[in-house]
Every structure is written in structure tokens, then in C-alpha cells.
Coordinates of C-alpha atoms in Angstrom, one line a residue:
X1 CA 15.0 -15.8 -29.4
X2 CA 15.0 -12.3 -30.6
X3 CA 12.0 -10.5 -31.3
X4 CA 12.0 -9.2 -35.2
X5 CA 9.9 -7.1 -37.0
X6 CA 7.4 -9.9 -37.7
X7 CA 4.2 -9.5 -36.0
X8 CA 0.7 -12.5 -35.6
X9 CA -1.8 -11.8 -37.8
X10 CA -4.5 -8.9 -36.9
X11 CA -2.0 -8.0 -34.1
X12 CA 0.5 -5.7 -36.1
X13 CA -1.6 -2.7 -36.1
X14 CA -2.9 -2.9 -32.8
X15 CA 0.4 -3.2 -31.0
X16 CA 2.8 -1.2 -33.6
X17 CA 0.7 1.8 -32.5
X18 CA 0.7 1.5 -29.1
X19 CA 3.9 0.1 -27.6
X20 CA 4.7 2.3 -24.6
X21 CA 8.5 2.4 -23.8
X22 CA 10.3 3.5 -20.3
X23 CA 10.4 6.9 -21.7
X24 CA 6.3 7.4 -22.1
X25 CA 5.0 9.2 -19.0
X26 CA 4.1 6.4 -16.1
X27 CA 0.6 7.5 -16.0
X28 CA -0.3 6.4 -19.6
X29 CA 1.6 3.1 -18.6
X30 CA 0.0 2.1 -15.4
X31 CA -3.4 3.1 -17.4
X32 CA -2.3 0.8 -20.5
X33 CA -1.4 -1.6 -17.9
X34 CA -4.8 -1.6 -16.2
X35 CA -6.4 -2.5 -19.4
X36 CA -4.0 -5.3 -20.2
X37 CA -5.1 -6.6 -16.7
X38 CA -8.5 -7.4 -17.8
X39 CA -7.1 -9.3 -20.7
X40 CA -5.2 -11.8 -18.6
X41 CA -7.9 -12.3 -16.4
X42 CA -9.8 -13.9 -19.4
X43 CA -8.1 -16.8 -20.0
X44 CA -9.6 -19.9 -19.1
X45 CA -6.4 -22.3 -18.9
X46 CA -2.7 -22.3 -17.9
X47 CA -2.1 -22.9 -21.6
X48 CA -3.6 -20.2 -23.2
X49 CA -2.2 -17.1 -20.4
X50 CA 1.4 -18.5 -20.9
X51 CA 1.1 -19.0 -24.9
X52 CA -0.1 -15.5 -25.8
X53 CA 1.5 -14.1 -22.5
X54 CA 3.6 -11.8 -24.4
X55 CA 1.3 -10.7 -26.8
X56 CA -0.5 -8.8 -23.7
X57 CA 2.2 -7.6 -22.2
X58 CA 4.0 -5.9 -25.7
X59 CA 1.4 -2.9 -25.3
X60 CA 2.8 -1.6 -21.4
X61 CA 6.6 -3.2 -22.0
X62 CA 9.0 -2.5 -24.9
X63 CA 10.7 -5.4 -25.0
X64 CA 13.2 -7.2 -27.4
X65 CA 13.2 -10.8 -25.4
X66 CA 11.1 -12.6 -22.9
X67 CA 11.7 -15.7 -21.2
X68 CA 9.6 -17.2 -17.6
X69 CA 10.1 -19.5 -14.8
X70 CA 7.2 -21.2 -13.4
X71 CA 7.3 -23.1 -10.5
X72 CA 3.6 -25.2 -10.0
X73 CA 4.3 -26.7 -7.2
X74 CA 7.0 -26.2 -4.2
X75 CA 9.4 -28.5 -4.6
X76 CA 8.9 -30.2 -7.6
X77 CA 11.1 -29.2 -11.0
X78 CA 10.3 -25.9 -12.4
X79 CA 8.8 -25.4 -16.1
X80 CA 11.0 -22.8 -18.1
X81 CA 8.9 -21.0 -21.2
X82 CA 10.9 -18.8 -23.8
X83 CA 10.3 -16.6 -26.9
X84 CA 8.7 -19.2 -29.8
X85 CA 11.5 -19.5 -32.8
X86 CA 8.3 -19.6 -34.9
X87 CA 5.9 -17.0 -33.5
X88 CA 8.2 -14.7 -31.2
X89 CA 5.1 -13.3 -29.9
X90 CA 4.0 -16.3 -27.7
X91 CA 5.6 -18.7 -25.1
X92 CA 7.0 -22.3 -25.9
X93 CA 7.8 -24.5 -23.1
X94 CA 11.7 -26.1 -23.3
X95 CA 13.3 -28.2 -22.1
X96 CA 17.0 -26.9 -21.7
X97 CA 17.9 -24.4 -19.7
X98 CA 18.1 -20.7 -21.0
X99 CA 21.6 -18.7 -20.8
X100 CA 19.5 -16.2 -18.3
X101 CA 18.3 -18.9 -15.7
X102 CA 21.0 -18.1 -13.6
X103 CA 18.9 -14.7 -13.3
X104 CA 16.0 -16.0 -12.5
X105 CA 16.7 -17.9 -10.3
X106 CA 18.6 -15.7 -8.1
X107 CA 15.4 -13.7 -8.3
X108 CA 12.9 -16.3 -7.2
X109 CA 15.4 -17.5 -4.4
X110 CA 16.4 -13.5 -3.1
X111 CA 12.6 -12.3 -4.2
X112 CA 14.3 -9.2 -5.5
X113 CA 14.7 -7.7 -9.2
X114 CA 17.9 -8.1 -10.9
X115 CA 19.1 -5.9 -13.5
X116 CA 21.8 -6.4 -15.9
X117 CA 23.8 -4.0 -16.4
X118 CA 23.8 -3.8 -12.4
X119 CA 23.5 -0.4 -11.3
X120 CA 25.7 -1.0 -8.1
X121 CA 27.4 -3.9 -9.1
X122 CA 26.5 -5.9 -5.7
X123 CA 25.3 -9.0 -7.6
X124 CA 27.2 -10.8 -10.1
X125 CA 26.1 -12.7 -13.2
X126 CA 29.0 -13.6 -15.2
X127 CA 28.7 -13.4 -18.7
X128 CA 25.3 -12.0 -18.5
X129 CA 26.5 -8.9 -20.6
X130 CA 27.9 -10.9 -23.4
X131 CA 25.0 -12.9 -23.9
X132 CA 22.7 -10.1 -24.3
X133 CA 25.0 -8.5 -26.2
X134 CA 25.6 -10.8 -28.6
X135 CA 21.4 -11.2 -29.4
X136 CA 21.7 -6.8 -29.9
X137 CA 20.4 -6.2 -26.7
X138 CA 21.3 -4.1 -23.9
X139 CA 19.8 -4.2 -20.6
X140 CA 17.9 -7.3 -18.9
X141 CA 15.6 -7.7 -16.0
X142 CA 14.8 -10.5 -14.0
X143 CA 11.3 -9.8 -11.8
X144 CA 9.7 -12.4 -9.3
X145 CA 6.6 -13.8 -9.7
X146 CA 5.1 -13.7 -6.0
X147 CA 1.6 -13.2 -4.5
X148 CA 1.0 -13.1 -1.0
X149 CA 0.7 -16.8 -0.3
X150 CA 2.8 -18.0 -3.0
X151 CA 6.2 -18.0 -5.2
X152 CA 5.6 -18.4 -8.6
X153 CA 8.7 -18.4 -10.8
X154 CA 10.3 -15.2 -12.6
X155 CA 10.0 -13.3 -15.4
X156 CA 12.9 -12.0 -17.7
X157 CA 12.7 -9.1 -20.3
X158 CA 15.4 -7.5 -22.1
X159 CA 15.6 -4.4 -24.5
X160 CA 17.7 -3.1 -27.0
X161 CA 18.2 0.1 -24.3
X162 CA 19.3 1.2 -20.9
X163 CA 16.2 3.0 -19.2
X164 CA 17.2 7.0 -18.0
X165 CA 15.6 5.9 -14.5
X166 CA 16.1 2.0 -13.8
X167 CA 14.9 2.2 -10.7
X168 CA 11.1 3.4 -11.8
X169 CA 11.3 1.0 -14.4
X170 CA 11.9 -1.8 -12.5
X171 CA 9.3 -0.9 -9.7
X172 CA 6.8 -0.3 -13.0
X173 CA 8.1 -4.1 -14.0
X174 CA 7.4 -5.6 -10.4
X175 CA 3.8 -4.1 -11.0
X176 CA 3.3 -5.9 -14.2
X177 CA 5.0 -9.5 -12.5
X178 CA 2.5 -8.8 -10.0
X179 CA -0.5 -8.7 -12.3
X180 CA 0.9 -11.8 -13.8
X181 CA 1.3 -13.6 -10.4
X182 CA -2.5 -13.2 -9.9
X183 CA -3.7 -14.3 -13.4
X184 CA -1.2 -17.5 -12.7
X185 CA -2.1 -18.1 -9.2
X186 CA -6.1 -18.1 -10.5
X187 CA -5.2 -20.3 -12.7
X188 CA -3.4 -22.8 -11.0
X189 CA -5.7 -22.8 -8.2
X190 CA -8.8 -23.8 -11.0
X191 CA -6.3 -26.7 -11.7
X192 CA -6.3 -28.1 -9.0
X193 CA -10.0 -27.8 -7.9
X194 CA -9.8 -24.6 -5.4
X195 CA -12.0 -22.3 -7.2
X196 CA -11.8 -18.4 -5.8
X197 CA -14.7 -16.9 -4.5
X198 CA -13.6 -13.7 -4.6
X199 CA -12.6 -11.8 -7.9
X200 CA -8.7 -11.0 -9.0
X201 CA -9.3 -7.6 -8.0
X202 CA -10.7 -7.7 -4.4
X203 CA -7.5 -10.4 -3.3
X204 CA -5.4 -8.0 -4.7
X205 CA -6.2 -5.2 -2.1
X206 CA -7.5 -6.6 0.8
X207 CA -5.2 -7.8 3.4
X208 CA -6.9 -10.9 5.3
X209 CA -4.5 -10.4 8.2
X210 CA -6.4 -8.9 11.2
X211 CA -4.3 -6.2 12.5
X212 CA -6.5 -5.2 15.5
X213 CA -4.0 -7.4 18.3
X214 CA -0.9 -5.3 17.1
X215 CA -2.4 -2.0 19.2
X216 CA 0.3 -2.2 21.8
X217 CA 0.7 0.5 24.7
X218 CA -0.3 2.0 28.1
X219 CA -0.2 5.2 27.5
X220 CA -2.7 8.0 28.3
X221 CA -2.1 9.4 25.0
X222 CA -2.9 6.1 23.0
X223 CA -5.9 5.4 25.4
X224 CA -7.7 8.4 24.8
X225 CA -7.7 7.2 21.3
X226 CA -8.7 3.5 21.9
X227 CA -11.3 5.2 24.3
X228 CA -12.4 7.1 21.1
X229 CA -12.4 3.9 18.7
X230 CA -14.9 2.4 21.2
X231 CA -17.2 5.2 21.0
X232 CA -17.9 5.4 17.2
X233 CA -17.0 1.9 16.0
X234 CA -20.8 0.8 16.9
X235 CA -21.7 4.0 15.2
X236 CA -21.8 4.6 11.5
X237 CA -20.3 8.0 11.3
X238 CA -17.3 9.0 8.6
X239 CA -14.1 9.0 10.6
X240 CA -11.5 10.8 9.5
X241 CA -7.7 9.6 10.6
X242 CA -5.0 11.9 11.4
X243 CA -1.3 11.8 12.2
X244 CA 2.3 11.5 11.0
X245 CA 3.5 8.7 8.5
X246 CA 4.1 5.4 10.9
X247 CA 2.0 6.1 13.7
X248 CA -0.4 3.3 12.5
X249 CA -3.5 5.0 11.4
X250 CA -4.7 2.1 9.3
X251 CA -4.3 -0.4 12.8
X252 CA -6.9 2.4 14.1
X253 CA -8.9 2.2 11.1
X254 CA -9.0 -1.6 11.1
X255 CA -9.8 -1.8 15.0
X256 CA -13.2 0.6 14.1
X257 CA -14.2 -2.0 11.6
X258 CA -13.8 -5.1 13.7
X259 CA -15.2 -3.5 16.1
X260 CA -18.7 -2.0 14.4
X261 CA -21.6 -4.3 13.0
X262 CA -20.1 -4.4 10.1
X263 CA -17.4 -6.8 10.8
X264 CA -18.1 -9.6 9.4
X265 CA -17.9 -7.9 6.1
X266 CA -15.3 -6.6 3.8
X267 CA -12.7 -4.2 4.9
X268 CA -10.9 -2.4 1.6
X269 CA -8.1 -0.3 1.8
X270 CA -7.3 2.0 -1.0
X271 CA -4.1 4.1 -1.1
X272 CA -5.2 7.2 -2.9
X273 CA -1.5 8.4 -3.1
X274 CA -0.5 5.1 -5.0
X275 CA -3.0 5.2 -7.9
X276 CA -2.2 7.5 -10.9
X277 CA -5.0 10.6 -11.0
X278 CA -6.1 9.2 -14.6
X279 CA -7.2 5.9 -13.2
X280 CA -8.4 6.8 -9.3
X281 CA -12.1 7.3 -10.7
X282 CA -11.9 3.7 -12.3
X283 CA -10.4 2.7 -9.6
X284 CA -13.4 3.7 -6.6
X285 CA -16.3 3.6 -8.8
X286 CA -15.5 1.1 -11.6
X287 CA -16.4 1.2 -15.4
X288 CA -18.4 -0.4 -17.7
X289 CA -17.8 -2.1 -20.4
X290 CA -17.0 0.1 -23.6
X291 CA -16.4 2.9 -21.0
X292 CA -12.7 3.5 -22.8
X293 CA -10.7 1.7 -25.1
X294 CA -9.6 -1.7 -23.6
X295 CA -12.9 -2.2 -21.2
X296 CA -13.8 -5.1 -22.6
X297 CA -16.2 -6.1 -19.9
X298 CA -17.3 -4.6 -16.7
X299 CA -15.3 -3.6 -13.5
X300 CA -16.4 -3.1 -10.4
X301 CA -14.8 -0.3 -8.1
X302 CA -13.4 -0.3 -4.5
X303 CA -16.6 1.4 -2.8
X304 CA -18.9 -2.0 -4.8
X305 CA -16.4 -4.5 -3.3
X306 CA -16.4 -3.1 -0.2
X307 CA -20.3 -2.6 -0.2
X308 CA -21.9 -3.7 3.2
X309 CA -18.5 -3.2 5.1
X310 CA -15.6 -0.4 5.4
X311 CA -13.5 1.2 3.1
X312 CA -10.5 2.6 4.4
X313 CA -9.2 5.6 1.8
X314 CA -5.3 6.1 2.8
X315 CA -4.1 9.1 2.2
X316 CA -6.9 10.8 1.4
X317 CA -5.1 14.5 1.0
X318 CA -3.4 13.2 -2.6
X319 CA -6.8 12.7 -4.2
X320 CA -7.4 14.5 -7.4
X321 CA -9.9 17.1 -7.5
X322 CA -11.9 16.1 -10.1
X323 CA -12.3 12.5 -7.9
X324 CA -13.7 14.8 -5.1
X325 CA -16.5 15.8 -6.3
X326 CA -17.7 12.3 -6.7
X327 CA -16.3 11.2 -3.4
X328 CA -18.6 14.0 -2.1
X329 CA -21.7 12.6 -3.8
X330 CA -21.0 9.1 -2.4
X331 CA -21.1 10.4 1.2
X332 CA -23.9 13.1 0.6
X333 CA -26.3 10.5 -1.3
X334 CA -25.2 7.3 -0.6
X335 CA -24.7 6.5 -4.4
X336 CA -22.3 6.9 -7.5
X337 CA -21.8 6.1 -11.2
X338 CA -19.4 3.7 -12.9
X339 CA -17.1 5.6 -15.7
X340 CA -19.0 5.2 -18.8
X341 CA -22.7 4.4 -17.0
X342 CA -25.4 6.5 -17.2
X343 CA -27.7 4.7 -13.8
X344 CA -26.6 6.0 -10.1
X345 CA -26.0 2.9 -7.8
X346 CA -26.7 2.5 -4.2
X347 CA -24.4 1.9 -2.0
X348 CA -24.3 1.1 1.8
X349 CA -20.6 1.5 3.0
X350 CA -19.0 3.5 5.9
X351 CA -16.0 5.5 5.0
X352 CA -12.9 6.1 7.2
X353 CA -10.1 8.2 5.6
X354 CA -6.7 8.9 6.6
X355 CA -4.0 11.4 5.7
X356 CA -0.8 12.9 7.1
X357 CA -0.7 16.7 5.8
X358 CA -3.3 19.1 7.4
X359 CA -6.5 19.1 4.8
X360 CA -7.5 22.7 6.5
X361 CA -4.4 23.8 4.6
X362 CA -5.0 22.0 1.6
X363 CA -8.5 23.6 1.9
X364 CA -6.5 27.1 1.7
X365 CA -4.8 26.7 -0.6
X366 CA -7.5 25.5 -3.2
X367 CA -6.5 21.9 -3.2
X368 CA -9.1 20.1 -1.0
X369 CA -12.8 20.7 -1.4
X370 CA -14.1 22.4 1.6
X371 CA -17.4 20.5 1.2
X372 CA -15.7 17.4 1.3
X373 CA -13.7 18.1 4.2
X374 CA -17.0 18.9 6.4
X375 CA -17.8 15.0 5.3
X376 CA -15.1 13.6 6.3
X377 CA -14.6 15.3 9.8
X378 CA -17.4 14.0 11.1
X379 CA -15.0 12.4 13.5
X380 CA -11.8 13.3 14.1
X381 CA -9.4 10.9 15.5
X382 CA -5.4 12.1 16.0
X383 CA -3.2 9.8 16.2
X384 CA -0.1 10.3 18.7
X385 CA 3.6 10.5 17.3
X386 CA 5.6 7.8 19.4
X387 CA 7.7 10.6 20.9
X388 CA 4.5 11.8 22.5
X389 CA 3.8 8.3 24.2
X390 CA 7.2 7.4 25.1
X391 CA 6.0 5.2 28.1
X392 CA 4.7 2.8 24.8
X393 CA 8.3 2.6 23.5
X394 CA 10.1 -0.1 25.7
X395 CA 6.2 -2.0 25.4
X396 CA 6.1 -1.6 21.6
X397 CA 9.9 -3.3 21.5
X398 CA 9.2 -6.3 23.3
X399 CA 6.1 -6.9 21.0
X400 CA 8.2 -6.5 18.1
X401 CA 11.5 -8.6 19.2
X402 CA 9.0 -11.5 20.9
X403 CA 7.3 -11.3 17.0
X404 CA 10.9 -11.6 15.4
X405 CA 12.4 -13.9 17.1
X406 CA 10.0 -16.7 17.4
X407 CA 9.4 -16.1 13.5
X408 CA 13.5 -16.9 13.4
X409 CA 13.5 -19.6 16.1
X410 CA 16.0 -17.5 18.6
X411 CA 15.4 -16.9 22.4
X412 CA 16.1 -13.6 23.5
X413 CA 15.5 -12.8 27.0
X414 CA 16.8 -9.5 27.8
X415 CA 17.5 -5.8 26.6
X416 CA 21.1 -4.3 26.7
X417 CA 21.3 -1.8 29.1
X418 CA 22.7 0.8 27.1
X419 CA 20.3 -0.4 24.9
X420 CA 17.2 0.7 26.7
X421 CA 18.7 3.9 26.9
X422 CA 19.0 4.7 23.3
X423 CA 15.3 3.7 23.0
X424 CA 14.0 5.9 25.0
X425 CA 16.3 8.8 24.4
X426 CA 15.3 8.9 20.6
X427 CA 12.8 11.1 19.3
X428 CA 11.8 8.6 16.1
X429 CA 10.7 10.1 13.8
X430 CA 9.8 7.3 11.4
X431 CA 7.1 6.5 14.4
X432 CA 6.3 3.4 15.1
X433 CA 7.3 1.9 11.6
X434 CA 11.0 2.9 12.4
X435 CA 10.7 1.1 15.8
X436 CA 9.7 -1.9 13.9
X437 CA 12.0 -2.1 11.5
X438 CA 15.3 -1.2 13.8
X439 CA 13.6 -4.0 16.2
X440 CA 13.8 -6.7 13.2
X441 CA 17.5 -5.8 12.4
X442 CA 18.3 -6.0 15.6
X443 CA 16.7 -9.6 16.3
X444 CA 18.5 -11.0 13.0
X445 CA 21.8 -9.8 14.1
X446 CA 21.3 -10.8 18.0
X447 CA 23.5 -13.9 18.6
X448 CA 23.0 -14.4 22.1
X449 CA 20.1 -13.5 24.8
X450 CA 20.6 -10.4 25.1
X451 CA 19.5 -8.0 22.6
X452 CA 21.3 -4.9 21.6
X453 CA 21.5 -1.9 19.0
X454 CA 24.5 0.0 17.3
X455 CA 23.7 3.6 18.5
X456 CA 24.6 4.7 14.8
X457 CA 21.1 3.2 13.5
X458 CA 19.2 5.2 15.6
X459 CA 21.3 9.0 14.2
X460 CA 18.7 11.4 13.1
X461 CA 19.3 12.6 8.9
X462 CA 20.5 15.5 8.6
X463 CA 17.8 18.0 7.8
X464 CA 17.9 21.5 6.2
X465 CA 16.9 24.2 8.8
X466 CA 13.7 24.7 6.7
X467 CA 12.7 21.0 7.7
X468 CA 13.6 20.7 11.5
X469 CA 12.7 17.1 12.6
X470 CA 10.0 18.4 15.4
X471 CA 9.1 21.9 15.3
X472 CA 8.9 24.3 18.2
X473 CA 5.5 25.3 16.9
X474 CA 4.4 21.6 16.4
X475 CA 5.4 20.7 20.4
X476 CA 3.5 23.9 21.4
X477 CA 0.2 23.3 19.6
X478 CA 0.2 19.4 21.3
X479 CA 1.2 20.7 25.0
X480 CA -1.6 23.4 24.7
X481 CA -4.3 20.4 23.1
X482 CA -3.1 18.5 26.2
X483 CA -4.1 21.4 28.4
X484 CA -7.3 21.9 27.0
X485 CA -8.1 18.7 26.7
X486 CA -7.1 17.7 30.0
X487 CA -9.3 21.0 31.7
X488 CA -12.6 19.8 29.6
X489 CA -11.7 15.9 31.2
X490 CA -11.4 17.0 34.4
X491 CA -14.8 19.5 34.0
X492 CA -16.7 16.6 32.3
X493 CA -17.2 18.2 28.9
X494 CA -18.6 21.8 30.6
X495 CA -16.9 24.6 28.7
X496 CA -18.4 27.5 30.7
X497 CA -19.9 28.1 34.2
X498 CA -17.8 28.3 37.5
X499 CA -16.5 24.6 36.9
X500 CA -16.0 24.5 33.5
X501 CA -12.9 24.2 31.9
X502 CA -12.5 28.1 30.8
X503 CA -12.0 29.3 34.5
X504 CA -9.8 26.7 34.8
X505 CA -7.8 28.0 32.4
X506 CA -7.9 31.3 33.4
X507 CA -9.3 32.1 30.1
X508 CA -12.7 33.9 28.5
X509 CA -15.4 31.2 27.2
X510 CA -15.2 32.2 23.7
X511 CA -11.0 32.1 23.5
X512 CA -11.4 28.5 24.6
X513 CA -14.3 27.5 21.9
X514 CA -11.9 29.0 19.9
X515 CA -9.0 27.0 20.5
X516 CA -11.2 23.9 20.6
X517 CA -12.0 24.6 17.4
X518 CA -8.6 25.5 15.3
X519 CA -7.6 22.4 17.4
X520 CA -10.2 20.0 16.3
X521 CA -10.9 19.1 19.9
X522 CA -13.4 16.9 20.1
X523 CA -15.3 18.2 23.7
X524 CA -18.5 15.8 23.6
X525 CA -16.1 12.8 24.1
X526 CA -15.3 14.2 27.6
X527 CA -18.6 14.6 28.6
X528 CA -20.2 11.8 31.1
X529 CA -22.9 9.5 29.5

């Protein structure tokens, strides 16, 4: 059923005014979107969410058609819900199948998006064109409905226009299925008697999976760094997280919590890069109700859900300014204000952040708060890139293929020799991450016992001689930090004197503070208890 210019009563003006389309910036959509999120969360019954379903979701989407599978239970026959021929803005379960089922279903069985017309033209629905040109439309998209422990169905829009860039619109669309995965799971789950403790918002960030066990190496490199993590876990000091993308700063992070007093509480990770700037206040600190149009009742932030335990900021470097200053009153005065409140509110939480880029830089050049970078580098932690711990590599492999292949039901016993070759010889830059992911291929494609690579997988990209995978100034800076650090080890944390670490050296006192400094050498962890 076609949508047409009719509209519920009292809905017309508040939706006419309002509809975002693919074309409206993606920060006002995510924003619209985290309003709508509320709404859903206040229905009481399965019912109800699925009825007025798509008279939430017409203020975010621009949409012509809407159709959803639900699947309630694995196994048993799915429920199919399409546009009402009465009141096209609500949900009518039917019992024949719609033209687009074929759709959703491949994208509940695949869990991918499909999107008609198909961009590449790898998947295949015939006739899928006609029938959405025959109702006047023109593009169509089929999202799953997923959370982390369970498959819910699919969701189908279509519109009377092809999106300029499909591929942000369907990742925007898999954001809204997502937020309708949650409200449905919560749902179901009161159905059948399994109440949540925990509110929509905190399941949807915090990953129950301990992560500690997957620290895997020998390396002197990486135990300098667990040696570190031992230190100031019992502690309650900021730590702030350094390295390149897919060394496994968060593993670090989450092996400081589990192992500080705290861990029995919650541990909440935050992606600062991920949230849009408009909505990363709302998003730490919460808001109350009436804060903004759509706060219809009040919404705690990260740092509240996370109170008593850790939060973990990710990519701390991409938050916006006007976010820092508040981040710097939470770790000056232990306390904060919800958007739209007017009472400060203790808080008791330890704070570990995380980045990639170099934050003295960003102090430079006016982007990071100076202030707030003195807060966070309490204590420093820098994470090695895999090419500086190769001994780790053949380690970190057998972890991952032993992982893989038991979760596919294959025996795999050994490691081509050629194989173990290429490991070792490559320089990854995708870290550890990279390792993982070539591991996995490898272990789905391995038919016998023996596991081996195609060299061509592990080919650096080509890079512009601007962007040179690892700098000659990068590999100096780390071989002199070795040095140092190795001198201070070896003169138990004395910098000057005849056995300190400057006459070994063959430097003055003051270069080596120096150096220690720009270097963000810690020299108090070398010294003996």
C-alpha cells in the first residue's frame, strides 16, 4: 500500500513539517532519530510499537511504503505486517505474502541490507524493479532486524527517489532497524516473562563479553605494558590510551577495569568519533525532560550508567570542543549537569580514554583543550604497533585460527611453511585487527590441516609519498624511547648520578629529562618498590 497525502488526525502538522529526507544533513537525522528513540521505548505491548510503528519513524525516514518481518520465535512461522489500506500510517498484520518478501528474507538469512536498484548488481531480485515501479516508487531497501543475541525479522522501506549517496543511507537505515530491534526485543522479552533489568540504553552500548583473555603475546614490548596495567588498575588514576587503530587499546582498557575494585561494576564504552557533535553532550551527561523538543521524559547519560565503575571514552581526540569543557569539569569536580538541568550531580567514576592521533598536536593546533589533556595524562599507556612485537605474531595467529576453527568445526593442525614466512615478513599495518581478519579468511577457506594464505592478501595499498605506511621519523622516535627506556630499566628509575641512566647514555641530565618528557616516558614505573 502506497502512502498518499492522507495523514491520522493531530499528526499532519507535526510530521508534514518535519520529515527529514536522505538529502537533510546526517547530523539533524541522527538527532531526529534520537528523539524518535524515546518514543518507541514507551510502548507497553507488541501491539501498540508495531501498529503506530511507522508513524515514529516518518519524522527521520522519507518514505513512500513500509512493510516488516517479524520472526518471535526461532523456528516457528514468521508474522509479516504491511502499510494499513485504511490508515497508511500504521501496521496491519496479513496473511499473504508481500511481493517484497523475497527481500526480506534474503536479508534476515544473509544479515545484510539489500537495495533495489542494486548498486553492483551482485544480488538478484527479479521483478523487484517492476513492482516498485508500478506503485510510483523508485528505490527499496530491505534492513535486518538484529540485536546482539537475537534475529528479529526485516524491515522494508521504499521511496519515490534514488538517494545521491546509498551507501550513507543505508548505514543511516541499519541505525534506525537497530533502534527498532531493541524496542522489539524489550518487548518480546516482557511477553514472555524475562523482564530487563537494565534500561534500552545501557544494553545498547555495553558489551557483556569479557575481553581480558584475548591479551595474547610474549613480547617485551607488550609486557612492559601488561606490567603497566598491573600497576594502576588497583589505582584510581585517569589513564589515557595511546596507539595506532588495531593495536587493541580497548582490550587494555577492559583488562584495567577487571582488574581494579571496580570490577564488579559497569564498564561503558563510548566512541566519541561515532556520535554526531550536536548530540555527544546528551549523549555523556543526559537530558531532562523538556530539555529540547522531543525529550519527553528523562535520559540518563553514559558517565550516570557507568556510575560506580569505568567508562572507557574511545577516541577521545574527535570530541567537540564545546563537550570539553564539561568533560573537564567531570574530572576536576567529580560532577556534571544534564542538558536542560539546572542541579550539578555527583558522580563517582574512573575515566580511561583512548585515541590514535597525537592530542599534543591537537593541543597546537587549537583543537584539544590543554587543561583537559593534563587530566587525562595522568597515565600514559602506549600501546605497541604489531610490527614492533613481531615475536607476538605467529602467537597472536594460533589464537585466532584455534578461535575460528572450532567456531566452524574444522581441525587445523599446522601452518604452511611459506605461510609462516609471509607472517612474519609483513609489516601490518591494520595491527592486530588485520591479523584477525586475514586469520578468519584463511580458516574458512582451509580445506585440509594445514593452513595457508594467498600472499596477495597480505600486499600493502598503495600509498601517496605524503602518506608512507611507516615513517622514518616514526621508527626513530620508538628505537630512541627503547633506548631510554631500556637505560632508566636497567638504572632502576635514577636519571642522574654516576649510575643513572644519563651517563649511560653518554648524555647531559637535563637532555635526557628532556627527551623523557616530549616522549611521554613514564620513569617512576622503572623505579624499584
Amino acid at each position: 500500500m502506497q502512502f498518499d497525502s492522507r495523514r491520522r488526525d493531530g499528526f499532519e502538522h507535526r510530521s508534514s513539517a518535519r520529515i527529514l529526507k536522505a538529502s537533510t544533513p546526517i547530523a539533524l537525522r541522527y538527532e531526529a532519530l534520537f528523539r524518535v528513540s524515546d518514543c518507541l521505548r514507551e510502548h507497553r505491548t507488541l501491539e501498540e510499537l508495531l501498529r503506530t510503528l511507522p508513524c515514529h519513524l516518518r519524522p527521520v525516514v522519507d518514505f513512500g511504503y513500509l512493510s516488516l518481518l517479524l520472526v518471535k520465535d526461532p523456528g516457528k512461522e514468521a508474522s509479516w505486517y504491511v502499510g494499513n489500506d485504511e490508515d497508511p500510517l500504521t501496521l496491519a498484520l496479513v496473511r499473504n505474502l508481500p511481493a517484497e518478501h523475497v527481500c526480506l528474507s534474503w536479508a534476515l538469512e544473509h544479515q545484510q541490507s539489500a537495495v533495489i536498484p542494486e548498486p553492483g548488481g551482485e544480488i538478484s531480485f527479479p521483478g523487484s524493479q517492476r513492482w516498485l515501479t508500478d506503485r510510483g516508487l523508485q528505490a527499496g531497501y530491505a534492513i535486518p532486524l538484529s540485536t546482539v543475541d537475537r534475529q528479529l525479522g526485516a524491515i522494508f522501506l521504499a521511496r519515490e527517489y534514488v538517494a545521491c549517496c546509498q551507501e550513507e543511507e543505508v548505514r543511516f537505515l541499519s541505525t534506525v532497524a537497530h533502534r527498532i530491534a531493541l524496542a522489539l526485543e524489550d518487548l518480546l522479552k516482557q511477553e514472555s516473562g524475562s523482564h530487563c533489568i537494565e534500561t534500552l540504553a545501557l544494553r545498547e552500548e555495553i558489551a557483556a563479553t569479557s575481553m581480558f583473555e584475548e591479551i595474547v603475546g610474549s613480547s617485551k614490548a607488550l609486557d612492559r605494558v601488561l606490567t603497566q596495567v598491573k600497576r594502576v588498575a588497583p589505582k584510581d588514576a585517569t589513564v589515557l590510551i595511546t596507539g595506532e587503530t588495531g593495536t587493541g587499546k580497548e582490550l587494555i582498557a577492559r583488562a584495567i577495569h577487571k582488574r581494579s575494585h571496580r570490577s564488579h561494576r559497569p564498564f561503558v564504552r563510548v566512541n566519541c568519533a561515532a556520535i554526531p557533535p550536536t548530540l555527544i553532550a546528551s549523549e555523556l551527561f543526559g537530558y531532562e525532560k523538556g530539555a529540547f523538543t522531543g525529550a519527553n521524559q528523562r535520559h540518563l547519560g553514559r558517565f550516570e550508567l557507568a556510575n560506580g565503575g569505568t567508562i572507557f571514552l574511545d577516541e577521545i581526540g574527535d570530541i567537540p570542543a564545546e563537550a570539553q569543557v564539561a568533560l573537564l569539569r567531570v574530572l576536576q569536580e567529580r560532577e556534571f549537569e544534564r542538558v536542560g538541568g539546572t542541579h550539578a550531580i555527583p558522580i563517582d567514576v574512573r575515566v580511561i580514554a583512548a585515541t590514535n592521533c597525537d592530542l599534543k598536536a591537537a593541543v597546537k593546533a587549537g583543537t584539544f583543550r590543554l587543561d583537559l589533556f593534563y587530566r587525562l595524562d595522568v597515565f600514559p599507556i602506549q600501546i605497541p604497533s604489531l610490527r614492533e612485537r613481531p615475536e607476538d605474531i605467529l602467537l597472536l595467529a594460533e589464537y585466532f585460527i584455534d578461535r575460528y576453527a572450532s567456531k566452524v568445526g574444522k581441525k587445523i593442525r599446522n601452518i604452511g611453511r611459506n605461510t609462516l614466512e609471509w607472517l612474519q615478513a609483513y609489516d601490518w599495518p591494520g595491527n592486530i585487527r588485520e591479523l584477525q581478519n586475514v586469520m578468519e579468511r584463511a580458516v574458512i577457506l582451509c580445506d585440509t590441516e594445514t593452513l595457508s594464505i594467498d600472499e596477495t592478501w597480505l600486499q600493502p595499498e598503495a600509498r601517496t609519498p605524503s602518506e608512507p605506511a611507516v615513517s622514518l621519523v616514526a621508527t626513530l622516535v620508538n628505537q630512541e624511547r627503547e633506548m631510554i627506556e631500556t637505560a632508566i630499566e636497567e638504572s632502576r628509575g635514577r636519571i642522574s648520578g654516576p649510575f643513572g641512566a644519563a651517563v649511560k647514555l653518554g648524555m647531559p641530565r637535563t637532555t635526557l629529562e628532556s627527551k623523557i618528557k616530549s616522549l611521554r616516558i613514564n620513569k617512576h614505573q622503572f623505579k624499584q618498590a
